[in-house]
mmCIF file of C-alpha atoms in Angstrom:
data_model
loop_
_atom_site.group_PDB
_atom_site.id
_atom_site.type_symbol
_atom_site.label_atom_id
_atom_site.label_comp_id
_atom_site.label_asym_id
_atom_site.label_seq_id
_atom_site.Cartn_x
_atom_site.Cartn_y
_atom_site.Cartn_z
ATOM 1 C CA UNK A 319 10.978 21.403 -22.451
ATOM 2 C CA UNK A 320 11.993 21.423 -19.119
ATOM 3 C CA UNK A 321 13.170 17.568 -17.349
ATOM 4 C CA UNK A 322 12.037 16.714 -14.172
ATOM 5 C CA UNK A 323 14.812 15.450 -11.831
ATOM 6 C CA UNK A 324 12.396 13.299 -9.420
ATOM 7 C CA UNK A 325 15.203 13.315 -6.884
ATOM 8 C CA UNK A 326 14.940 17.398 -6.393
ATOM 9 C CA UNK A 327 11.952 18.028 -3.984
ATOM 10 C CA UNK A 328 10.638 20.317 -5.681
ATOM 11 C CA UNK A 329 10.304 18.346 -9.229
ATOM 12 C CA UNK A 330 9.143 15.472 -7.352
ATOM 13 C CA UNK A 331 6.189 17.348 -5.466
ATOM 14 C CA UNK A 332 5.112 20.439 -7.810
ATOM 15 C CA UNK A 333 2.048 20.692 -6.274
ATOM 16 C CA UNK A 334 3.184 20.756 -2.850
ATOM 17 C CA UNK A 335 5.492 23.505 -3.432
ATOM 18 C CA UNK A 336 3.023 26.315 -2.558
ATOM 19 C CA UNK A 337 2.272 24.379 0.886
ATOM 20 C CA UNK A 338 3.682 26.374 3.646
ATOM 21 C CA UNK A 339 6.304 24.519 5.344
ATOM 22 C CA UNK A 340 4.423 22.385 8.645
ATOM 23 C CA UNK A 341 6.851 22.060 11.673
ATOM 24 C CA UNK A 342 9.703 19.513 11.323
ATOM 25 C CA UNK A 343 9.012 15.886 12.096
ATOM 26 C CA UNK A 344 9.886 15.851 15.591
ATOM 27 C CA UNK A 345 12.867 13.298 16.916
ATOM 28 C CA UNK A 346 11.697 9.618 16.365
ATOM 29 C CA UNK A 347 11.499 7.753 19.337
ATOM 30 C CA UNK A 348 13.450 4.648 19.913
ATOM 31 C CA UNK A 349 10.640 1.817 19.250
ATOM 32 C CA UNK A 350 10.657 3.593 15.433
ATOM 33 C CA UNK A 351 14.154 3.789 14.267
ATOM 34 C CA UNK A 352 16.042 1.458 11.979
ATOM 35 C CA UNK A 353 19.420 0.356 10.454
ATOM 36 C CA UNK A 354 20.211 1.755 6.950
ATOM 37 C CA UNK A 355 20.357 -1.417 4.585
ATOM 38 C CA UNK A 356 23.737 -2.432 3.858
ATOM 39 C CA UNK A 357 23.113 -6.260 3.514
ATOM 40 C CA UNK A 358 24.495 -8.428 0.336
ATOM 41 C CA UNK A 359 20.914 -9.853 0.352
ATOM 42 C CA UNK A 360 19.763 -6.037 0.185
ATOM 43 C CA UNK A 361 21.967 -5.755 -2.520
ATOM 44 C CA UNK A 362 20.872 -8.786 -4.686
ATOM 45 C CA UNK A 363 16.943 -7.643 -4.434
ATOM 46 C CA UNK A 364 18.266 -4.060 -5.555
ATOM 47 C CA UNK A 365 20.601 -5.023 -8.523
ATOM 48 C CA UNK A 366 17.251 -7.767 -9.726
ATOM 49 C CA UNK A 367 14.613 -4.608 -9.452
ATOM 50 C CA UNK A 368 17.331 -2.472 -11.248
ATOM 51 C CA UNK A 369 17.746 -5.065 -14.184
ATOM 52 C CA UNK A 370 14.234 -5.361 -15.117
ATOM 53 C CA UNK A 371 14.040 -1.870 -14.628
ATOM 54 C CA UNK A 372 10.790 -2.173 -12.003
ATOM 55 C CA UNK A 373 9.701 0.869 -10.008
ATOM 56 C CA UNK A 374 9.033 -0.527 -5.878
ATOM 57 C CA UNK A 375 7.557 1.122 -3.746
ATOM 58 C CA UNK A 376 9.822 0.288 -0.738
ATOM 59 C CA UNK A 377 11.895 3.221 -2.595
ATOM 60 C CA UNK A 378 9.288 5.732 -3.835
ATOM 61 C CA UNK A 379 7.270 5.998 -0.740
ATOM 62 C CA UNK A 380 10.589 5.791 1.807
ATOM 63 C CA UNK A 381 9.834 2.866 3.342
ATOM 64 C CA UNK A 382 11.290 2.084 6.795
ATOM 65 C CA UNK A 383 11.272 -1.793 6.594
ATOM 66 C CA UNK A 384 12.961 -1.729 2.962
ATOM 67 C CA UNK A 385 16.330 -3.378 4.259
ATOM 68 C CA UNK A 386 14.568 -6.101 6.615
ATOM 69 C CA UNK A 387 12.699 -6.653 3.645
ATOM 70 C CA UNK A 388 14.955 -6.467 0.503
ATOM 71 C CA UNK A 389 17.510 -8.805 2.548
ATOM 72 C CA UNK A 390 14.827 -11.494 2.827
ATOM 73 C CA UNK A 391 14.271 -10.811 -1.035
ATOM 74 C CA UNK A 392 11.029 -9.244 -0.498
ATOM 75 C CA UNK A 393 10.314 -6.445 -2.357
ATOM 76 C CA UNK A 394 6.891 -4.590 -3.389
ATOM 77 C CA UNK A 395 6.736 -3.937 -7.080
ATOM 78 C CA UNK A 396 5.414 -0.991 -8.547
ATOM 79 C CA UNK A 397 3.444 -0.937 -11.700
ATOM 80 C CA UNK A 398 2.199 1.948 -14.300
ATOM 81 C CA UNK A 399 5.254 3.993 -13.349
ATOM 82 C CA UNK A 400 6.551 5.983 -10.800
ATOM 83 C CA UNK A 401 4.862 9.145 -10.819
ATOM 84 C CA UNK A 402 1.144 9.252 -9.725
ATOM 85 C CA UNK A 403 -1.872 11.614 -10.527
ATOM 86 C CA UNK A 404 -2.924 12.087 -6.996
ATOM 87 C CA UNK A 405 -0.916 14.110 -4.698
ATOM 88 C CA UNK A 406 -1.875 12.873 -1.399
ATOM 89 C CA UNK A 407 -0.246 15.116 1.297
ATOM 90 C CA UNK A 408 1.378 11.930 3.513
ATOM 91 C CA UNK A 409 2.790 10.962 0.075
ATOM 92 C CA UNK A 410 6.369 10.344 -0.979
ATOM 93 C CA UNK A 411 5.174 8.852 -4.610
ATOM 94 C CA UNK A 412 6.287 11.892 -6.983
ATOM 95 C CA UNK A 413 3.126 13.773 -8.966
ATOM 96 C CA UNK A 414 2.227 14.471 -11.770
ATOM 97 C CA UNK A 415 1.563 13.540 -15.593
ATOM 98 C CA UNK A 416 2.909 9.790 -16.091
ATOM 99 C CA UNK A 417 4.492 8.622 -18.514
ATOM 100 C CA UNK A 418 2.189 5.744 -21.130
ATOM 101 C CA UNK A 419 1.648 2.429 -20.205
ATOM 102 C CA UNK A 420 4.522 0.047 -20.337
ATOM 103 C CA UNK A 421 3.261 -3.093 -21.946
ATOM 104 C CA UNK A 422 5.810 -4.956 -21.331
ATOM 105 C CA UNK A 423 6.123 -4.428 -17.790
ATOM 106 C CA UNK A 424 3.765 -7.209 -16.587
ATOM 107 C CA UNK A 425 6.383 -9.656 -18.515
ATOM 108 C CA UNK A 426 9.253 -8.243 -16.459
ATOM 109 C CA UNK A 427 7.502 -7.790 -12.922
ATOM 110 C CA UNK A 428 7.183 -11.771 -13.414
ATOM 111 C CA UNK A 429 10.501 -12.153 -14.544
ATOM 112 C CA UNK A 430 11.455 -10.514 -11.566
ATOM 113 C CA UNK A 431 9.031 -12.489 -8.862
ATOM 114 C CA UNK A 432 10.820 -15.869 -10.532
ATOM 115 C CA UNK A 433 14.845 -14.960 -10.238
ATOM 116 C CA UNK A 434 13.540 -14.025 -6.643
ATOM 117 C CA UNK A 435 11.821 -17.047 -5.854
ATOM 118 C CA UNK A 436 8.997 -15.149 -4.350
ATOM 119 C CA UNK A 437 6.340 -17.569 -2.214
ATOM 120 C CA UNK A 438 4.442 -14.406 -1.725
ATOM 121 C CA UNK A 439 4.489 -11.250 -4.099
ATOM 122 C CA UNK A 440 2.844 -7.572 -3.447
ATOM 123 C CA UNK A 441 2.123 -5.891 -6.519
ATOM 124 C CA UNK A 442 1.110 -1.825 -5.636
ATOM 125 C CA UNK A 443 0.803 0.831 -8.439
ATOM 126 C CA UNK A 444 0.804 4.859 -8.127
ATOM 127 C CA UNK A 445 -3.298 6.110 -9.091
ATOM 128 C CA UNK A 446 -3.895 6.428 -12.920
ATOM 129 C CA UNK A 447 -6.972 8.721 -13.490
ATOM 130 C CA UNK A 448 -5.166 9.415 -17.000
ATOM 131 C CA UNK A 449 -6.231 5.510 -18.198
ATOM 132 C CA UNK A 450 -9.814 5.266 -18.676
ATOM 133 C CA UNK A 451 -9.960 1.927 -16.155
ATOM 134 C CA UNK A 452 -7.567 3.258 -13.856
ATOM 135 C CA UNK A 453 -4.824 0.584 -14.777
ATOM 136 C CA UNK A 454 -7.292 -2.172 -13.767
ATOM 137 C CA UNK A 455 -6.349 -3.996 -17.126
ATOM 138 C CA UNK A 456 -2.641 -3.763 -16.335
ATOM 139 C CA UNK A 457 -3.098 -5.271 -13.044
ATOM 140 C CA UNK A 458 -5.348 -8.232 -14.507
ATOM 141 C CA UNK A 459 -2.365 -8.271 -16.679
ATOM 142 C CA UNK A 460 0.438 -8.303 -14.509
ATOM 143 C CA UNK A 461 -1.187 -11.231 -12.222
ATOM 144 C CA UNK A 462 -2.075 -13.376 -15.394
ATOM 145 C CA UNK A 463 2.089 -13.003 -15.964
ATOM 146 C CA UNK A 464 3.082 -14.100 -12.476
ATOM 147 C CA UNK A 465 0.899 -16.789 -11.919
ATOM 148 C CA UNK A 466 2.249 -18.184 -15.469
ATOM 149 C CA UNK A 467 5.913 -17.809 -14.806
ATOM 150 C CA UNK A 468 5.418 -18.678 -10.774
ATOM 151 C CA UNK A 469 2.232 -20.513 -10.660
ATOM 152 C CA UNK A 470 3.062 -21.826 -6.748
ATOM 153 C CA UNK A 471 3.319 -18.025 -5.707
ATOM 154 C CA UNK A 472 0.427 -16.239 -4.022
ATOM 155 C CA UNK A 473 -0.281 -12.623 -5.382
ATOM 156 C CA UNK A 474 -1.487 -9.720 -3.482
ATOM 157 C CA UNK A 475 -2.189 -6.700 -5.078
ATOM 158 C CA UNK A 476 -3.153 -3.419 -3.464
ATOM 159 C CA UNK A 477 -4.594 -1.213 -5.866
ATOM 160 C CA UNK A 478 -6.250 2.551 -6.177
ATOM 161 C CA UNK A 479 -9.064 3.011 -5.593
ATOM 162 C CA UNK A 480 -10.575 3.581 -9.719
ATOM 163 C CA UNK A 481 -12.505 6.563 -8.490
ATOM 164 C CA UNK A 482 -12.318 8.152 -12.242
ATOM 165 C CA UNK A 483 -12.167 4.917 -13.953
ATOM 166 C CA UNK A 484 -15.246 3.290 -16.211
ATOM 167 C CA UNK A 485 -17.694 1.288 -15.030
ATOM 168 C CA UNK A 486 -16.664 -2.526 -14.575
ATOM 169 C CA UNK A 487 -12.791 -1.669 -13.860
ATOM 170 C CA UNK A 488 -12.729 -3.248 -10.715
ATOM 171 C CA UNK A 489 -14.624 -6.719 -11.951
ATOM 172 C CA UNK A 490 -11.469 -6.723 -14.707
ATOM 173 C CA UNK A 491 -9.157 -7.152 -11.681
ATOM 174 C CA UNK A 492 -11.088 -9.647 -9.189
ATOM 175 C CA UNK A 493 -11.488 -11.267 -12.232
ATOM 176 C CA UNK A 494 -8.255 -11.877 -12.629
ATOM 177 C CA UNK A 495 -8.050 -13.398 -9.354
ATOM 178 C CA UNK A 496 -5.745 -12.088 -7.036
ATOM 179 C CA UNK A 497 -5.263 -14.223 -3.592
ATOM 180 C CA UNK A 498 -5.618 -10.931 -1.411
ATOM 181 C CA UNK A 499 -7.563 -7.599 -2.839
ATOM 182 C CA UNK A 500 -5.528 -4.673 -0.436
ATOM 183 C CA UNK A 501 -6.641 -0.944 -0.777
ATOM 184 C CA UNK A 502 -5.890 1.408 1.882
ATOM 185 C CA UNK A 503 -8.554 3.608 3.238
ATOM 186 C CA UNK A 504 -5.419 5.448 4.932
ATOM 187 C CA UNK A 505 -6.964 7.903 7.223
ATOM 188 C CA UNK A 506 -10.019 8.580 9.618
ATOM 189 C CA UNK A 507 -12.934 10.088 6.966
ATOM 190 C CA UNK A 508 -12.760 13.607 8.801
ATOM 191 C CA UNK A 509 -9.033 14.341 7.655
ATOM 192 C CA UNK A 510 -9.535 13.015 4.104
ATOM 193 C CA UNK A 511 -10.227 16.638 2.870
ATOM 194 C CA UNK A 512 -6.934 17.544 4.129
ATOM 195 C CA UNK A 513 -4.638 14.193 3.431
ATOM 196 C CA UNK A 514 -6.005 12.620 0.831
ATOM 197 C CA UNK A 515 -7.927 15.315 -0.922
ATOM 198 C CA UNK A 516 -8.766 13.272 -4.462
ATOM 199 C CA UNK A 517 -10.229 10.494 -2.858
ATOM 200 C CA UNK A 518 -13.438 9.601 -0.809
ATOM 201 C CA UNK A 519 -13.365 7.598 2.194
ATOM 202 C CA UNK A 520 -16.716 5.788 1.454
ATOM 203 C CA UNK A 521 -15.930 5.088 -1.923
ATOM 204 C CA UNK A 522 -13.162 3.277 -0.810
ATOM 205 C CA UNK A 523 -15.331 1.626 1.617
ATOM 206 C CA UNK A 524 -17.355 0.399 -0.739
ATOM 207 C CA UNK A 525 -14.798 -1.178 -3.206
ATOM 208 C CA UNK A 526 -13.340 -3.521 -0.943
ATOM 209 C CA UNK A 527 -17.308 -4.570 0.010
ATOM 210 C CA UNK A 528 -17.745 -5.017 -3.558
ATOM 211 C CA UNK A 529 -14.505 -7.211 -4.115
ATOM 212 C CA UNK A 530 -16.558 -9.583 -1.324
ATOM 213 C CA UNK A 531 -19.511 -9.544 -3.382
ATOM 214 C CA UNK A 532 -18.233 -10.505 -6.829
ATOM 215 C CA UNK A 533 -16.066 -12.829 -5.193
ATOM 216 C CA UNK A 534 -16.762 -13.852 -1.530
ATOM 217 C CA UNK A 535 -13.572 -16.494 -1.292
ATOM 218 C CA UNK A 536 -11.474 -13.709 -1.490
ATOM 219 C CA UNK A 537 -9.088 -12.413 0.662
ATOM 220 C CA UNK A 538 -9.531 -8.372 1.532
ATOM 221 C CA UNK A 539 -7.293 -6.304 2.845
ATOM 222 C CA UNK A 540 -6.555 -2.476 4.121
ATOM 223 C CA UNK A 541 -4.950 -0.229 6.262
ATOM 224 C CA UNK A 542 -4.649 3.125 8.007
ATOM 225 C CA UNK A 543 -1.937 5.301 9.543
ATOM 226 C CA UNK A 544 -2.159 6.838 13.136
ATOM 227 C CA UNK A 545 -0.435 10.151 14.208
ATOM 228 C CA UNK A 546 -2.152 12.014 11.707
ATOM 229 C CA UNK A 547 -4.458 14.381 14.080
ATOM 230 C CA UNK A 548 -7.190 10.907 14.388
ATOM 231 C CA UNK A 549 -8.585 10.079 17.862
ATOM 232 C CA UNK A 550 -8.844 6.714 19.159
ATOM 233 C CA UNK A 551 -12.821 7.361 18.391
ATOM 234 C CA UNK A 552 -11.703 7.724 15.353
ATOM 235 C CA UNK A 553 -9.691 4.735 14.482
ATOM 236 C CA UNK A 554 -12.565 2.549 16.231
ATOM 237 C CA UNK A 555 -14.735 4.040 14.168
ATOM 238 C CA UNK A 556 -13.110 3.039 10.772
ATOM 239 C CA UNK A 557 -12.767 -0.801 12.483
ATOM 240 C CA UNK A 558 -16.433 -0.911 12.629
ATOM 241 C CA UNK A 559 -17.031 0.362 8.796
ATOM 242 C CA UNK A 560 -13.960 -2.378 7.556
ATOM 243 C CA UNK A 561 -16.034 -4.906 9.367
ATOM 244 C CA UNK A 562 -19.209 -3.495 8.025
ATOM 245 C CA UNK A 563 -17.482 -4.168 4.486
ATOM 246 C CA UNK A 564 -16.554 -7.749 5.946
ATOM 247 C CA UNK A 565 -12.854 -6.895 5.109
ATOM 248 C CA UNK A 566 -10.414 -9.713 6.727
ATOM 249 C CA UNK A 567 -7.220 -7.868 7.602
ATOM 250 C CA UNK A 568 -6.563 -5.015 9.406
ATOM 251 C CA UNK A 569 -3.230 -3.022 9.398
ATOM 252 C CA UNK A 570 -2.207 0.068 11.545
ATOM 253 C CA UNK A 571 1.073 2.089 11.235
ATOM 254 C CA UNK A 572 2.831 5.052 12.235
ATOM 255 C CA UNK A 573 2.796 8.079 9.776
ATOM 256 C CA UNK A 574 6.332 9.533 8.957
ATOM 257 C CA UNK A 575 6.841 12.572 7.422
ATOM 258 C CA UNK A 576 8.597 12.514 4.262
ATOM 259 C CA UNK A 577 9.311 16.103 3.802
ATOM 260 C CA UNK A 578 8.105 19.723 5.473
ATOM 261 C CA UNK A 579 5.805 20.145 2.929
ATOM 262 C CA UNK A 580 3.815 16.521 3.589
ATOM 263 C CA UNK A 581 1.528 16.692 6.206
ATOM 264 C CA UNK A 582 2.756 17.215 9.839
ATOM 265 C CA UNK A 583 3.383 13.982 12.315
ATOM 266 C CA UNK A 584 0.919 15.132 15.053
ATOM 267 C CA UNK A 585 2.362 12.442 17.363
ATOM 268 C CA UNK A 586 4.105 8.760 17.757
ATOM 269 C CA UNK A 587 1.724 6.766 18.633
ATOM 270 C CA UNK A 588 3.446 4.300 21.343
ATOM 271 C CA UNK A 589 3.282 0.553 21.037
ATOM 272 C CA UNK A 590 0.936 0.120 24.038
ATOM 273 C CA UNK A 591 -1.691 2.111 22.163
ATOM 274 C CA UNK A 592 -0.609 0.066 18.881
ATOM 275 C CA UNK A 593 -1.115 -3.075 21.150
ATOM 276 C CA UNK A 594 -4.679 -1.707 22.694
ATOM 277 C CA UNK A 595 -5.869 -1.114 18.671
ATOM 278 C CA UNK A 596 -4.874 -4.466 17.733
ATOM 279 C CA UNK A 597 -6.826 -5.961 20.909
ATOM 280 C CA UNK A 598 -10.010 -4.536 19.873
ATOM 281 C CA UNK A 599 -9.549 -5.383 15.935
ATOM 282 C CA UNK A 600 -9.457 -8.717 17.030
ATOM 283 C CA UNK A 601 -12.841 -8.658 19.037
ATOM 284 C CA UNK A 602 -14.271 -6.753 16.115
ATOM 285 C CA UNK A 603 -14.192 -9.840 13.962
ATOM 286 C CA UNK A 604 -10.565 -9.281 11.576
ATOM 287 C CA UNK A 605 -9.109 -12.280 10.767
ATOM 288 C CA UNK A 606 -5.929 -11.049 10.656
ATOM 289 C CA UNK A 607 -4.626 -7.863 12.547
ATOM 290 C CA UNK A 608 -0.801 -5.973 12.022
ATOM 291 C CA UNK A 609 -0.470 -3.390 14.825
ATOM 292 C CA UNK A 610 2.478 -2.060 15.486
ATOM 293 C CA UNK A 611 4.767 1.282 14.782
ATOM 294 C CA UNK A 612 7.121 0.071 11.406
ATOM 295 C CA UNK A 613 3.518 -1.836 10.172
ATOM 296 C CA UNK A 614 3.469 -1.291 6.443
ATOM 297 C CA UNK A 615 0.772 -2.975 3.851
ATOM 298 C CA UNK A 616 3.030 -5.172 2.527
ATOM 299 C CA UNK A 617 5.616 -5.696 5.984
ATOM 300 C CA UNK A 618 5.744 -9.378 6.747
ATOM 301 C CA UNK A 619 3.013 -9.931 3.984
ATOM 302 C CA UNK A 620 3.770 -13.538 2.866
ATOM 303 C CA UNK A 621 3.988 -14.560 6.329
ATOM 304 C CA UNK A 622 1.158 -12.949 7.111
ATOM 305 C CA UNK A 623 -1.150 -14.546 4.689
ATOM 306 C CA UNK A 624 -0.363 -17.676 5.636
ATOM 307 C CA UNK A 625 -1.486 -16.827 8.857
ATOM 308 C CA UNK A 626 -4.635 -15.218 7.333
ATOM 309 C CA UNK A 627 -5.560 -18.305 5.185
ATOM 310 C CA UNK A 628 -4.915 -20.310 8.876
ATOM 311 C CA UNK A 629 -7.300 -18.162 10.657
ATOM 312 C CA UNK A 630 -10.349 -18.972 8.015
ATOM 313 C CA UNK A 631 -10.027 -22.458 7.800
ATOM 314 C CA UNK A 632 -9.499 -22.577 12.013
ATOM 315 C CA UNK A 633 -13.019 -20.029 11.900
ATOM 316 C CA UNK A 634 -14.964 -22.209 9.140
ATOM 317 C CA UNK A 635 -14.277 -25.681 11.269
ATOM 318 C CA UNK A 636 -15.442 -23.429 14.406
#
């Protein structure tokens, strides 16, 4: 049996290794770069993930914010594992089969959110069409641990999208009651075919509306990248279906190119375009709107839903 070393390319991405190389990212421009962590608070969130041996995000996908972040403490946990049964071509989340469930990971993701004093915790996981509910259990799970352990700490998850799970997987979840439901729609519907080929743009659409539905108090979330190959049309376009869905927060962020086989940057997007989107989300109705190059789901996340939960209560005495 051969091992998979998830640090080679080419273990980490096996079905992307037929892909014909796409042109190299081109040079970033100066509004996108960052400082390579070094901080000791960037230390202390690494050495706490590494001791309850937690999978985040922040490392798997390459995140550009992960020192800002980690040296504040804040850190996006993973759950169900680190390799994912998708392979989504703007991906950096290794395919493949994953390993079983880790029951005793919801214990230690809490563990975790407590030594870290968290006010504000994002829990993500990589897709699991392998688990007949998608992982929605393991989720209900891992929020019933956290709000036990850290019961003044508000939880946002943002899940897949349970495309291939059973019937009443996603009510096991809002159940469970999450302060902010996040799932990505990612893209503009016409490039779904070609970046995130095992999903479906209006079934995604249609989650989130049914999170509102079973429970209308709370929060939703999602997000897109630009400088895929979208048009502005585009991009306006998928406003107007979030709003449709009566989702509350908006964010838009520059796609990066994790390797030549991912999908090619078509462009950076400058800020005054970032700034224009962000404009017209707000006149569209979001609550909440993150607009900018290094936006990430979870970037700035606890701040931000403070400022979300601000904006209803200011709209509901309006």
């Amino acid at each position: 049996m051969t091992v998979r070393d998830l640090k080679i390319p080419g273990d980490r991405h096996p079905e992307k290794a037929r892909r014909a190389d796409s042109a190299p990212q081109p040079k970033k421009p100066d509004w996108i770069r960052v400082k390579a962590p070094t901080s000791e608070g960037y230390k202390a969130t690494r050495d706490i993930m590494r001791e309850h041996k937690l999978v985040t995000v922040c490392e798997e996908a390459g995140c550009p914010n992960v020192g800002e972040c980690w040296s504040q403490g804040h850190a996006t946990m993973m759950i169900m594992g680190e390799i994912c049964t998708r392979g989504c071509t703007f991906c950096n989340v290794a395919t493949g089969r994953p390993d079983a469930l880790d029951v005793f990971e919801p214990g230690r993701v809490a563990d975790a959110v407590k030594k870290l004093g968290l006010n504000h915790v994002v829990i993500t996981s990589v897709d699991r069409d392998d688990v007949d509910d998608g992982g929605a259990a393991h989720f209900a799970q891992t929020i019933r641990a956290v709000r036990r352990q850290s019961p003044g700490t508000t939880i946002e998850i943002l899940t897949p999208d349970f495309l291939r799970a059973k019937p009443g997987s996603l009510e096991i979840v809002v159940e469970a009651r999450p302060d902010v439901f996040n799932h990505n729609l990612e893209t503009v519907p016409g490039l779904y075919p070609e970046v995130r080929p095992g999903a479906r743009y209006f079934h995604s659409l249609r989650l989130l509306q049914r999170v509102k539905e079973l429970d209308p108090s709370m929060f939703t979330k999602s997000g897109i990248m630009v400088g895929l190959g979208e048009d502005k049309q585009g991009v306006h376009q998928v406003m107007d279906d979030m709003r449709a869905a009566d989702i509350d927060f908006l964010t838009i962020g520059q796609y990066l190119q994790p390797t030549n086989k991912h999908h090619a940057v078509d462009r950076f997007v400058t800020p005054e375009e970032f700034a224009s989107y962000e404009k017209a989300a707000r006149g569209k109705g979001f609550l909440m709107v993150s607009a900018t190059p290094l936006t990430r789901s979870s970037y700035h996340a606890g701040d931000d839903f403070a400022q979300l939960r601000a904006a209803r209560l200011a709209r509901l005495g309006a």
